[in-house]
Amino acid sequence: MTTAPGTVLVVEDEPSIADVLSIALRFHRFEVMTAGTVREALALTGPVRPDVALLDVMLPDGDGRALGRELRERRPDLALVFLTARDAPAEIVGALGFGDDYITKPFDIDVVVARITAVLRRTLPHARTRSRGGTPIADVLPQRPPLRYGDLELDEATYSAHRAGRTVELTPTEYALLRFLVRNGGRIVPKEQLLRHVWQYEHTPPESTVVETYISYLRRKLDALGPPLITTRRGVGYGLA
């Protein structure tokens, strides 16, 4: 059996957002199930009982709040956290009327993990072991091959990073940023694209320096283990050498 802080159902129709959320949650040893529609979410929660559902309010085939109500009817102790771009007071009050938390986009990945952890701390008496038909959930998740670029390797199963065989200690946000750069190979990725895929910013805040800050964090950690790896194209973006 596999012990984890809890099982999270992520229901988000934007693949890049669902991917980043899954990375951050699994990085913190949560078991994660993902769905892009109401129908997929209901099908997933038949054989497996999640501890918390992170629900996008606007889904292609329905309303995330209505989905939350249906899931709560199936399991009264299920924690609900809503994720949406809507931040009107009426929207927040309505969701919190039966949900446990409400997170607006754009969001910080580490804050989402902290909020889910706090919700589970309130709703779960202790960390529990979940299984599907006697088999640990972590064992039935699809195994992904490592991502490699030069002497850098990202393990998609454990969400860990190694350079020249040595472990690189990364936060979930640093891992997500580096993973996106590796997936783009030697291509220069515009800053706006990084903000959209890693931080979920729909519109780039003109004063934002979050990308530059996290690039400097990565450089400090990666350059300690080998030649400079991240390159800068001034006025454009970042890539790997």
CSV table of C-alpha atoms in Angstrom, one decimal:
chain,number,residue,atom,x,y,z
A,1,MET,CA,0.0,0.0,0.0
A,2,THR,CA,1.1,3.6,-0.7
A,3,THR,CA,0.7,6.2,2.0
A,4,ALA,CA,0.1,9.8,0.7
A,5,PRO,CA,-1.2,13.1,2.1
A,6,GLY,CA,-4.4,12.4,0.2
A,7,THR,CA,-5.9,11.8,-3.2
A,8,VAL,CA,-6.8,14.9,-5.3
A,9,LEU,CA,-9.2,14.9,-8.3
A,10,VAL,CA,-8.2,17.7,-10.6
A,11,VAL,CA,-11.0,18.7,-13.0
A,12,GLU,CA,-9.6,21.2,-15.5
A,13,ASP,CA,-10.3,21.4,-19.2
A,14,GLU,CA,-7.1,23.4,-20.1
A,15,PRO,CA,-4.4,20.7,-20.5
A,16,SER,CA,-1.4,22.9,-19.6
A,17,ILE,CA,-3.0,24.0,-16.4
A,18,ALA,CA,-4.1,20.5,-15.4
A,19,ASP,CA,-0.5,19.3,-16.2
A,20,VAL,CA,1.2,21.9,-14.0
A,21,LEU,CA,-1.2,21.3,-11.1
A,22,SER,CA,-0.6,17.5,-11.4
A,23,ILE,CA,3.2,18.1,-11.4
A,24,ALA,CA,3.0,20.3,-8.2
A,25,LEU,CA,0.7,17.9,-6.4
A,26,ARG,CA,2.6,14.7,-7.2
A,27,PHE,CA,5.8,16.6,-6.3
A,28,HIS,CA,4.3,16.8,-2.8
A,29,ARG,CA,3.4,13.1,-2.9
A,30,PHE,CA,-0.3,13.5,-3.4
A,31,GLU,CA,-2.1,10.9,-5.5
A,32,VAL,CA,-3.6,12.7,-8.5
A,33,MET,CA,-6.5,11.9,-10.8
A,34,THR,CA,-7.3,14.2,-13.7
A,35,ALA,CA,-10.4,14.9,-15.8
A,36,GLY,CA,-11.2,17.5,-18.4
A,37,THR,CA,-15.0,17.3,-18.3
A,38,VAL,CA,-17.9,16.6,-15.9
A,39,ARG,CA,-18.5,13.2,-17.6
A,40,GLU,CA,-14.9,12.1,-17.1
A,41,ALA,CA,-14.9,13.2,-13.5
A,42,LEU,CA,-18.0,11.3,-12.7
A,43,ALA,CA,-16.6,8.2,-14.4
A,44,LEU,CA,-13.3,8.4,-12.5
A,45,THR,CA,-14.9,8.8,-9.1
A,46,GLY,CA,-16.9,5.6,-9.5
A,47,PRO,CA,-14.1,3.1,-8.7
A,48,VAL,CA,-11.9,5.5,-6.7
A,49,ARG,CA,-12.8,7.9,-3.8
A,50,PRO,CA,-10.7,11.1,-3.8
A,51,ASP,CA,-10.3,13.1,-0.6
A,52,VAL,CA,-10.5,16.5,-2.3
A,53,ALA,CA,-11.7,17.7,-5.7
A,54,LEU,CA,-10.1,20.7,-7.3
A,55,LEU,CA,-12.8,21.9,-9.7
A,56,ASP,CA,-12.7,24.4,-12.5
A,57,VAL,CA,-16.0,26.3,-12.4
A,58,MET,CA,-16.4,26.5,-16.2
A,59,LEU,CA,-16.2,23.1,-17.9
A,60,PRO,CA,-17.0,22.2,-21.5
A,61,ASP,CA,-20.0,20.1,-20.6
A,62,GLY,CA,-21.3,21.7,-17.4
A,63,ASP,CA,-20.7,23.8,-14.3
A,64,GLY,CA,-18.0,22.8,-11.8
A,65,ARG,CA,-20.2,23.9,-8.9
A,66,ALA,CA,-23.0,21.5,-10.0
A,67,LEU,CA,-20.4,18.8,-10.4
A,68,GLY,CA,-19.2,19.6,-6.8
A,69,ARG,CA,-22.7,19.1,-5.5
A,70,GLU,CA,-23.1,15.8,-7.3
A,71,LEU,CA,-19.8,14.5,-6.0
A,72,ARG,CA,-20.7,15.7,-2.5
A,73,GLU,CA,-23.9,13.8,-2.7
A,74,ARG,CA,-21.9,10.6,-3.5
A,75,ARG,CA,-19.5,11.3,-0.7
A,76,PRO,CA,-20.6,13.8,2.0
A,77,ASP,CA,-17.0,14.1,3.5
A,78,LEU,CA,-15.4,15.0,0.1
A,79,ALA,CA,-13.6,18.3,0.3
A,80,LEU,CA,-14.2,20.8,-2.6
A,81,VAL,CA,-11.9,23.5,-3.8
A,82,PHE,CA,-13.1,25.7,-6.8
A,83,LEU,CA,-10.7,27.1,-9.4
A,84,THR,CA,-11.9,30.0,-11.6
A,85,ALA,CA,-11.1,33.3,-13.2
A,86,ARG,CA,-14.2,34.8,-11.7
A,87,ASP,CA,-13.5,36.9,-8.6
A,88,ALA,CA,-16.8,38.8,-8.1
A,89,PRO,CA,-17.9,38.7,-4.4
A,90,ALA,CA,-21.2,37.0,-5.3
A,91,GLU,CA,-19.3,34.2,-7.1
A,92,ILE,CA,-17.0,33.6,-4.2
A,93,VAL,CA,-19.8,33.6,-1.6
A,94,GLY,CA,-21.9,31.3,-3.7
A,95,ALA,CA,-19.1,28.7,-4.1
A,96,LEU,CA,-18.0,28.9,-0.4
A,97,GLY,CA,-21.6,28.2,0.5
A,98,PHE,CA,-21.0,24.5,0.0
A,99,GLY,CA,-17.3,24.3,-0.9
A,100,ASP,CA,-14.2,24.4,1.3
A,101,ASP,CA,-12.1,26.9,-0.6
A,102,TYR,CA,-12.0,29.1,-3.7
A,103,ILE,CA,-8.9,30.0,-5.8
A,104,THR,CA,-8.9,32.6,-8.5
A,105,LYS,CA,-6.8,32.6,-11.7
A,106,PRO,CA,-4.0,33.5,-12.2
A,107,PHE,CA,-2.7,31.6,-9.2
A,108,ASP,CA,0.6,30.6,-7.7
A,109,ILE,CA,1.2,26.8,-7.9
A,110,ASP,CA,2.7,26.6,-4.5
A,111,VAL,CA,-0.2,28.5,-3.0
A,112,VAL,CA,-2.7,26.0,-4.5
A,113,VAL,CA,-0.8,23.1,-2.9
A,114,ALA,CA,-0.7,24.9,0.4
A,115,ARG,CA,-4.5,25.6,0.3
A,116,ILE,CA,-5.3,21.9,-0.6
A,117,THR,CA,-3.0,20.8,2.2
A,118,ALA,CA,-4.8,23.1,4.6
A,119,VAL,CA,-8.2,21.8,3.5
A,120,LEU,CA,-7.2,18.2,3.9
A,121,ARG,CA,-5.8,19.0,7.3
A,122,ARG,CA,-9.2,20.1,8.3
A,123,THR,CA,-11.2,17.4,6.6
A,124,LEU,CA,-9.0,14.3,7.1
A,125,PRO,CA,-8.3,13.0,10.6
A,126,HIS,CA,-4.9,11.7,9.4
A,127,ALA,CA,-3.1,10.8,6.2
A,128,ARG,CA,-4.8,7.7,4.8
A,129,THR,CA,-3.8,5.0,2.3
A,130,ARG,CA,-5.9,4.7,-0.8
A,131,SER,CA,-6.1,1.7,-3.1
A,132,ARG,CA,-8.0,0.6,-6.2
A,133,GLY,CA,-8.9,-3.1,-6.1
A,134,GLY,CA,-6.1,-3.8,-3.6
A,135,THR,CA,-3.5,-2.2,-5.9
A,136,PRO,CA,-1.9,1.0,-4.7
A,137,ILE,CA,-3.0,3.9,-6.9
A,138,ALA,CA,0.5,5.1,-7.4
A,139,ASP,CA,1.3,1.7,-9.0
A,140,VAL,CA,-1.5,1.9,-11.6
A,141,LEU,CA,-0.6,5.5,-12.7
A,142,PRO,CA,1.1,5.4,-16.2
A,143,GLN,CA,4.9,5.5,-16.0
A,144,ARG,CA,6.4,8.3,-18.0
A,145,PRO,CA,9.9,8.0,-19.5
A,146,PRO,CA,12.5,10.5,-18.2
A,147,LEU,CA,13.0,13.8,-20.0
A,148,ARG,CA,16.6,14.4,-21.0
A,149,TYR,CA,18.6,17.3,-22.3
A,150,GLY,CA,22.4,17.0,-22.4
A,151,ASP,CA,23.5,15.9,-18.9
A,152,LEU,CA,20.1,17.0,-17.4
A,153,GLU,CA,17.4,14.4,-16.6
A,154,LEU,CA,13.9,14.9,-15.2
A,155,ASP,CA,12.2,11.9,-13.8
A,156,GLU,CA,8.5,12.1,-14.7
A,157,ALA,CA,7.7,9.4,-12.2
A,158,THR,CA,9.2,11.0,-9.1
A,159,TYR,CA,9.3,14.6,-10.3
A,160,SER,CA,13.0,14.8,-9.4
A,161,ALA,CA,15.8,16.4,-11.4
A,162,HIS,CA,19.4,15.3,-11.8
A,163,ARG,CA,22.4,16.9,-13.6
A,164,ALA,CA,25.5,14.9,-14.3
A,165,GLY,CA,24.1,12.2,-12.0
A,166,ARG,CA,23.7,14.5,-9.1
A,167,THR,CA,20.3,15.5,-7.6
A,168,VAL,CA,19.0,19.0,-8.1
A,169,GLU,CA,16.7,20.1,-5.3
A,170,LEU,CA,13.8,22.0,-7.0
A,171,THR,CA,10.6,23.5,-5.8
A,172,PRO,CA,7.4,22.6,-7.7
A,173,THR,CA,7.5,25.9,-9.6
A,174,GLU,CA,11.1,25.5,-10.5
A,175,TYR,CA,10.5,22.0,-11.7
A,176,ALA,CA,7.5,23.0,-13.9
A,177,LEU,CA,9.6,25.8,-15.4
A,178,LEU,CA,12.6,23.6,-16.1
A,179,ARG,CA,10.4,20.9,-17.5
A,180,PHE,CA,8.7,23.3,-20.0
A,181,LEU,CA,12.2,24.5,-21.2
A,182,VAL,CA,13.4,20.9,-21.6
A,183,ARG,CA,10.2,19.9,-23.5
A,184,ASN,CA,11.0,22.8,-25.9
A,185,GLY,CA,14.6,21.6,-26.5
A,186,GLY,CA,16.9,24.3,-27.7
A,187,ARG,CA,14.1,26.6,-28.8
A,188,ILE,CA,13.9,30.1,-27.2
A,189,VAL,CA,10.6,30.3,-25.3
A,190,PRO,CA,9.0,33.7,-25.1
A,191,LYS,CA,8.5,35.1,-21.6
A,192,GLU,CA,4.7,35.5,-22.3
A,193,GLN,CA,4.5,31.8,-23.1
A,194,LEU,CA,6.2,30.8,-19.9
A,195,LEU,CA,3.9,33.0,-17.9
A,196,ARG,CA,0.9,31.4,-19.6
A,197,HIS,CA,2.0,27.7,-19.2
A,198,VAL,CA,3.8,27.8,-15.9
A,199,TRP,CA,2.0,30.5,-14.0
A,200,GLN,CA,-1.4,30.5,-15.9
A,201,TYR,CA,-1.3,34.3,-16.6
A,202,GLU,CA,-3.8,35.0,-19.4
A,203,HIS,CA,-2.4,38.5,-19.8
A,204,THR,CA,1.1,39.4,-19.0
A,205,PRO,CA,1.4,41.9,-16.1
A,206,PRO,CA,3.8,44.6,-17.5
A,207,GLU,CA,5.7,44.8,-14.2
A,208,SER,CA,6.0,41.1,-13.6
A,209,THR,CA,9.5,39.8,-12.9
A,210,VAL,CA,8.5,36.3,-11.7
A,211,VAL,CA,10.1,34.6,-14.8
A,212,GLU,CA,13.4,36.4,-14.3
A,213,THR,CA,13.4,35.5,-10.6
A,214,TYR,CA,12.8,31.8,-11.1
A,215,ILE,CA,15.3,31.7,-14.0
A,216,SER,CA,17.9,33.0,-11.6
A,217,TYR,CA,17.0,30.4,-9.1
A,218,LEU,CA,17.4,27.6,-11.7
A,219,ARG,CA,20.7,29.0,-12.9
A,220,ARG,CA,22.1,29.1,-9.4
A,221,LYS,CA,21.2,25.4,-8.8
A,222,LEU,CA,22.1,24.1,-12.3
A,223,ASP,CA,25.3,26.0,-12.9
A,224,ALA,CA,26.7,24.7,-9.6
A,225,LEU,CA,26.8,21.2,-11.3
A,226,GLY,CA,28.1,22.0,-14.8
A,227,PRO,CA,28.5,24.6,-17.5
A,228,PRO,CA,25.8,27.3,-17.9
A,229,LEU,CA,22.7,25.7,-19.3
A,230,ILE,CA,20.0,28.3,-19.6
A,231,THR,CA,20.4,31.0,-22.2
A,232,THR,CA,18.7,34.4,-22.5
A,233,ARG,CA,17.5,36.1,-25.7
A,234,ARG,CA,17.0,39.7,-24.5
A,235,GLY,CA,13.6,41.0,-25.2
A,236,VAL,CA,12.4,37.5,-26.3
A,237,GLY,CA,12.7,34.8,-23.7
A,238,TYR,CA,14.7,31.8,-22.5
A,239,GLY,CA,16.0,28.5,-23.7
A,240,LEU,CA,18.5,25.8,-23.1
A,241,ALA,CA,22.1,26.0,-24.5
